[in-house]
């Protein structure tokens, strides 16, 4: 049973470009959470999605950031017009229905030049 | 919203000694408390968790205690080994209407175990 998958593992973008981060949850998991980890800091919640629905986006900046989890395919976190402050590790986690345990993917390390 | 505080930020222990990390939370409705271990450049890995209907849980050298009244929980690692060196994060969450919500993390504790 494959774990949570994320790609790409590393992403380099220049300021103003777009970044697309993908997350495939564990098999049987329909809940996806995105967290951001700045260098040498903790994990900060961004957004929580179930299939085709955003449940909680209270941690996601209102501008430039969006997330989706379509019926088919991975969840995508999209950052438009990236700035240097967006450089961070972005982790997604997944869980089953009615289960509180979240399992993390390997993360995408975004570097904005 | 929930606020989780974690202490200490760094902890150095001799191999074989015990390590204790403490966290406090603010939202009395929180009822799930996991601990994650993160090695450098790796994903956070769940090492143990506790639910609010339990006061203590143990798994080999790792134990977690929860005091709901005081709203704090602690991680205890006994007989520490060099491979225990990592950053440890506590977290808290609560169940919403239809599902479990986000994890609110503490700031992390860098544990260094010296041989």
CSV table of C-alpha atoms in Angstrom, one decimal:
chain,number,residue,atom,x,y,z
A,1,UNK,CA,0.0,0.0,0.0
A,2,UNK,CA,1.8,3.1,-1.2
A,3,UNK,CA,2.0,6.0,1.1
A,4,UNK,CA,1.1,9.6,0.4
A,5,UNK,CA,2.8,10.7,-2.8
A,6,UNK,CA,3.9,14.2,-3.7
A,7,UNK,CA,5.5,15.6,-6.8
A,8,UNK,CA,7.6,17.2,-7.7
A,9,UNK,CA,9.9,16.7,-4.7
A,10,UNK,CA,11.9,19.9,-5.6
A,11,UNK,CA,10.7,22.9,-7.6
A,12,UNK,CA,12.6,26.0,-8.6
A,13,UNK,CA,10.7,29.0,-9.8
A,14,UNK,CA,11.6,32.6,-10.6
A,15,UNK,CA,9.6,35.4,-9.1
A,16,UNK,CA,6.3,35.9,-10.9
A,17,UNK,CA,6.0,32.3,-12.2
A,18,UNK,CA,3.4,29.8,-11.1
A,19,UNK,CA,4.0,26.8,-9.0
A,20,UNK,CA,1.8,23.6,-9.1
A,21,UNK,CA,2.3,21.1,-6.3
A,22,UNK,CA,0.6,17.7,-6.5
A,23,UNK,CA,-0.5,15.3,-3.8
A,24,UNK,CA,-1.9,11.8,-4.2
A,25,UNK,CA,-3.4,10.5,-0.9
A,26,UNK,CA,-3.0,7.0,0.4
A,27,UNK,CA,-5.3,4.4,-1.1
A,28,UNK,CA,-8.7,4.6,0.5
A,29,UNK,CA,-8.1,8.1,1.9
A,30,UNK,CA,-10.5,10.9,0.8
A,31,UNK,CA,-9.3,13.7,3.0
A,32,UNK,CA,-6.3,15.9,2.1
A,33,UNK,CA,-4.6,18.5,4.2
A,34,UNK,CA,-1.8,20.9,3.0
A,35,UNK,CA,0.7,22.3,5.4
A,36,UNK,CA,3.6,24.8,4.9
A,37,UNK,CA,6.9,24.6,6.7
A,38,UNK,CA,9.2,27.6,6.5
A,39,UNK,CA,13.0,26.9,7.0
A,40,UNK,CA,13.7,25.9,10.6
A,41,UNK,CA,10.0,26.4,11.6
A,42,UNK,CA,7.0,24.3,12.4
A,43,UNK,CA,4.2,23.1,10.3
A,44,UNK,CA,1.4,25.6,9.5
A,45,UNK,CA,-2.0,24.5,8.3
A,46,UNK,CA,-3.1,25.9,5.0
A,47,UNK,CA,-6.2,24.1,3.6
A,48,UNK,CA,-8.3,20.9,4.1
A,49,UNK,CA,-10.1,19.3,1.2
A,50,UNK,CA,-12.4,16.3,0.6
A,51,UNK,CA,-13.2,15.1,-2.8
A,52,UNK,CA,-14.3,18.1,-4.9
A,53,UNK,CA,-14.9,20.2,-1.7
A,54,UNK,CA,-12.8,22.7,0.3
A,55,UNK,CA,-13.7,22.1,3.9
A,56,UNK,CA,-11.4,24.6,5.6
A,57,UNK,CA,-9.1,27.2,3.9
A,58,UNK,CA,-8.5,29.3,7.0
A,59,UNK,CA,-4.7,29.0,6.8
A,60,UNK,CA,-4.4,29.8,3.1
A,61,UNK,CA,-3.5,33.3,1.9
A,62,UNK,CA,-6.5,34.9,0.1
A,63,UNK,CA,-4.4,36.0,-2.8
A,64,UNK,CA,-2.3,33.9,-5.2
A,65,UNK,CA,-3.0,30.6,-3.5
A,66,UNK,CA,-5.6,28.1,-4.5
A,67,UNK,CA,-6.3,24.4,-3.9
A,68,UNK,CA,-8.4,21.7,-5.4
A,69,UNK,CA,-9.1,18.0,-5.0
A,70,UNK,CA,-11.0,16.8,-8.1
A,71,UNK,CA,-13.1,13.7,-8.3
A,72,UNK,CA,-10.3,12.0,-10.3
A,73,UNK,CA,-6.6,12.7,-9.9
A,74,UNK,CA,-4.4,14.3,-7.3
A,75,UNK,CA,-5.0,17.3,-5.1
A,76,UNK,CA,-3.2,20.4,-6.4
A,77,UNK,CA,-1.9,23.4,-4.6
A,78,UNK,CA,-1.4,26.3,-6.9
A,79,UNK,CA,0.7,29.4,-6.2
A,80,UNK,CA,0.5,32.1,-8.7
A,81,UNK,CA,3.1,34.9,-9.2
A,82,UNK,CA,5.4,33.4,-6.6
A,83,UNK,CA,7.5,35.6,-4.4
A,84,UNK,CA,10.7,34.7,-2.5
A,85,UNK,CA,8.7,34.4,0.7
A,86,UNK,CA,6.9,31.4,-0.8
A,87,UNK,CA,10.1,29.4,-0.5
A,88,UNK,CA,9.3,26.6,1.9
A,89,UNK,CA,8.5,22.9,2.1
A,90,UNK,CA,4.9,22.1,1.4
A,91,UNK,CA,3.6,18.9,2.9
A,92,UNK,CA,0.3,17.2,2.3
A,93,UNK,CA,-1.3,14.7,4.6
A,94,UNK,CA,-4.2,12.3,4.1
A,95,UNK,CA,-6.7,10.5,6.3
A,96,UNK,CA,-9.6,8.1,6.0
A,97,UNK,CA,-13.3,9.0,6.6
A,98,UNK,CA,-13.9,9.3,10.3
A,99,UNK,CA,-10.3,8.8,11.2
A,100,UNK,CA,-8.2,11.4,12.9
A,101,UNK,CA,-4.8,10.1,12.0
A,102,UNK,CA,-3.0,12.0,9.2
A,103,UNK,CA,-0.2,10.5,7.2
A,104,UNK,CA,2.3,12.9,5.6
A,105,UNK,CA,3.8,12.8,2.2
A,106,UNK,CA,7.5,13.5,1.5
A,107,UNK,CA,6.9,17.2,0.7
A,108,UNK,CA,7.7,19.5,-2.1
A,109,UNK,CA,10.5,21.9,-1.5
A,110,UNK,CA,9.9,25.1,-3.4
A,111,UNK,CA,12.7,27.6,-4.0
A,112,UNK,CA,11.8,30.9,-5.5
A,113,UNK,CA,14.8,32.7,-7.1
B,1,UNK,CA,-8.7,29.2,17.5
B,2,UNK,CA,-6.4,26.5,18.9
B,3,UNK,CA,-2.9,27.5,20.1
B,4,UNK,CA,-0.3,24.9,20.9
B,5,UNK,CA,2.9,25.8,22.8
B,6,UNK,CA,5.8,23.4,23.0
B,7,UNK,CA,8.9,23.4,25.3
B,8,UNK,CA,11.8,23.1,25.2
B,9,UNK,CA,12.8,24.3,21.8
B,10,UNK,CA,16.1,22.3,22.0
B,11,UNK,CA,17.0,19.3,24.2
B,12,UNK,CA,20.4,17.7,24.5
B,13,UNK,CA,20.6,14.3,26.3
B,14,UNK,CA,23.2,11.7,26.9
B,15,UNK,CA,22.6,8.4,25.3
B,16,UNK,CA,20.6,6.2,27.7
B,17,UNK,CA,19.0,9.1,29.5
B,18,UNK,CA,15.3,10.1,29.3
B,19,UNK,CA,13.9,13.0,27.3
B,20,UNK,CA,10.7,14.8,28.1
B,21,UNK,CA,8.9,17.3,25.8
B,22,UNK,CA,5.8,19.2,27.1
B,23,UNK,CA,3.0,20.9,25.2
B,24,UNK,CA,0.0,22.9,26.2
B,25,UNK,CA,-3.1,23.7,24.3
B,26,UNK,CA,-5.8,26.3,24.6
B,27,UNK,CA,-9.0,24.8,23.1
B,28,UNK,CA,-10.7,22.6,25.6
B,29,UNK,CA,-12.6,21.0,22.7
B,30,UNK,CA,-9.4,19.5,21.3
B,31,UNK,CA,-9.5,15.7,21.7
B,32,UNK,CA,-6.8,14.2,19.6
B,33,UNK,CA,-3.1,14.7,20.3
B,34,UNK,CA,-0.5,13.1,18.0
B,35,UNK,CA,3.3,13.4,18.1
B,36,UNK,CA,5.4,13.5,15.0
B,37,UNK,CA,9.1,12.9,14.5
B,38,UNK,CA,10.9,14.7,11.6
B,39,UNK,CA,14.4,13.9,10.6
B,40,UNK,CA,16.3,16.5,8.5
B,41,UNK,CA,14.8,16.8,5.0
B,42,UNK,CA,12.2,14.1,5.7
B,43,UNK,CA,8.5,13.9,6.2
B,44,UNK,CA,6.9,14.1,9.6
B,45,UNK,CA,6.2,10.6,10.9
B,46,UNK,CA,3.6,9.8,13.5
B,47,UNK,CA,5.3,8.1,16.4
B,48,UNK,CA,2.4,8.0,19.0
B,49,UNK,CA,-0.9,9.6,19.6
B,50,UNK,CA,-3.5,9.9,22.4
B,51,UNK,CA,-7.1,10.6,22.5
B,52,UNK,CA,-8.9,12.6,25.2
B,53,UNK,CA,-10.5,9.7,26.8
B,54,UNK,CA,-7.1,8.2,27.8
B,55,UNK,CA,-4.6,9.6,30.3
B,56,UNK,CA,-1.5,7.7,29.2
B,57,UNK,CA,-0.3,5.5,26.4
B,58,UNK,CA,3.0,3.7,25.9
B,59,UNK,CA,4.7,2.1,23.0
B,60,UNK,CA,8.1,0.5,23.9
B,61,UNK,CA,10.4,3.4,24.8
B,62,UNK,CA,7.9,6.1,24.0
B,63,UNK,CA,5.0,7.2,26.2
B,64,UNK,CA,2.6,10.1,26.1
B,65,UNK,CA,0.6,11.5,29.0
B,66,UNK,CA,-2.4,13.8,28.8
B,67,UNK,CA,-3.9,16.1,31.5
B,68,UNK,CA,-7.2,17.4,30.2
B,69,UNK,CA,-7.9,19.6,33.2
B,70,UNK,CA,-4.6,21.4,32.8
B,71,UNK,CA,-4.7,21.1,29.0
B,72,UNK,CA,-1.2,19.8,28.7
B,73,UNK,CA,0.4,16.6,27.3
B,74,UNK,CA,3.9,15.3,27.3
B,75,UNK,CA,6.1,13.0,25.3
B,76,UNK,CA,8.6,10.8,27.2
B,77,UNK,CA,11.4,8.9,25.5
B,78,UNK,CA,13.3,6.5,27.7
B,79,UNK,CA,16.8,4.9,27.1
B,80,UNK,CA,17.5,7.4,24.3
B,81,UNK,CA,19.6,6.3,21.4
B,82,UNK,CA,21.4,8.4,18.7
B,83,UNK,CA,18.7,7.5,16.2
B,84,UNK,CA,16.2,9.4,18.4
B,85,UNK,CA,17.9,12.6,17.3
B,86,UNK,CA,15.3,14.6,15.3
B,87,UNK,CA,12.8,17.4,15.6
B,88,UNK,CA,9.6,16.4,17.5
B,89,UNK,CA,6.3,18.1,17.0
B,90,UNK,CA,3.2,17.9,19.1
B,91,UNK,CA,-0.2,18.7,17.7
B,92,UNK,CA,-3.8,19.0,18.6
B,93,UNK,CA,-7.1,18.6,16.7
B,94,UNK,CA,-10.8,18.3,17.3
B,95,UNK,CA,-13.7,16.7,15.5
B,96,UNK,CA,-16.0,18.9,13.6
B,97,UNK,CA,-19.6,18.2,12.5
B,98,UNK,CA,-18.7,15.6,10.0
B,99,UNK,CA,-15.0,15.0,10.1
B,100,UNK,CA,-11.7,15.6,11.9
B,101,UNK,CA,-10.1,19.0,11.3
B,102,UNK,CA,-6.7,20.4,10.9
B,103,UNK,CA,-3.7,19.7,13.1
B,104,UNK,CA,-2.4,22.7,15.0
B,105,UNK,CA,1.3,22.1,15.6
B,106,UNK,CA,3.7,23.2,18.3
B,107,UNK,CA,6.9,24.9,17.2
B,108,UNK,CA,9.0,21.7,17.6
B,109,UNK,CA,11.7,20.5,19.8
B,110,UNK,CA,15.2,19.7,18.4
B,111,UNK,CA,16.4,16.6,20.3
B,112,UNK,CA,20.1,15.8,20.2
B,113,UNK,CA,21.3,12.5,21.7
B,114,UNK,CA,25.0,12.4,22.3
B,115,UNK,CA,26.8,9.0,22.5
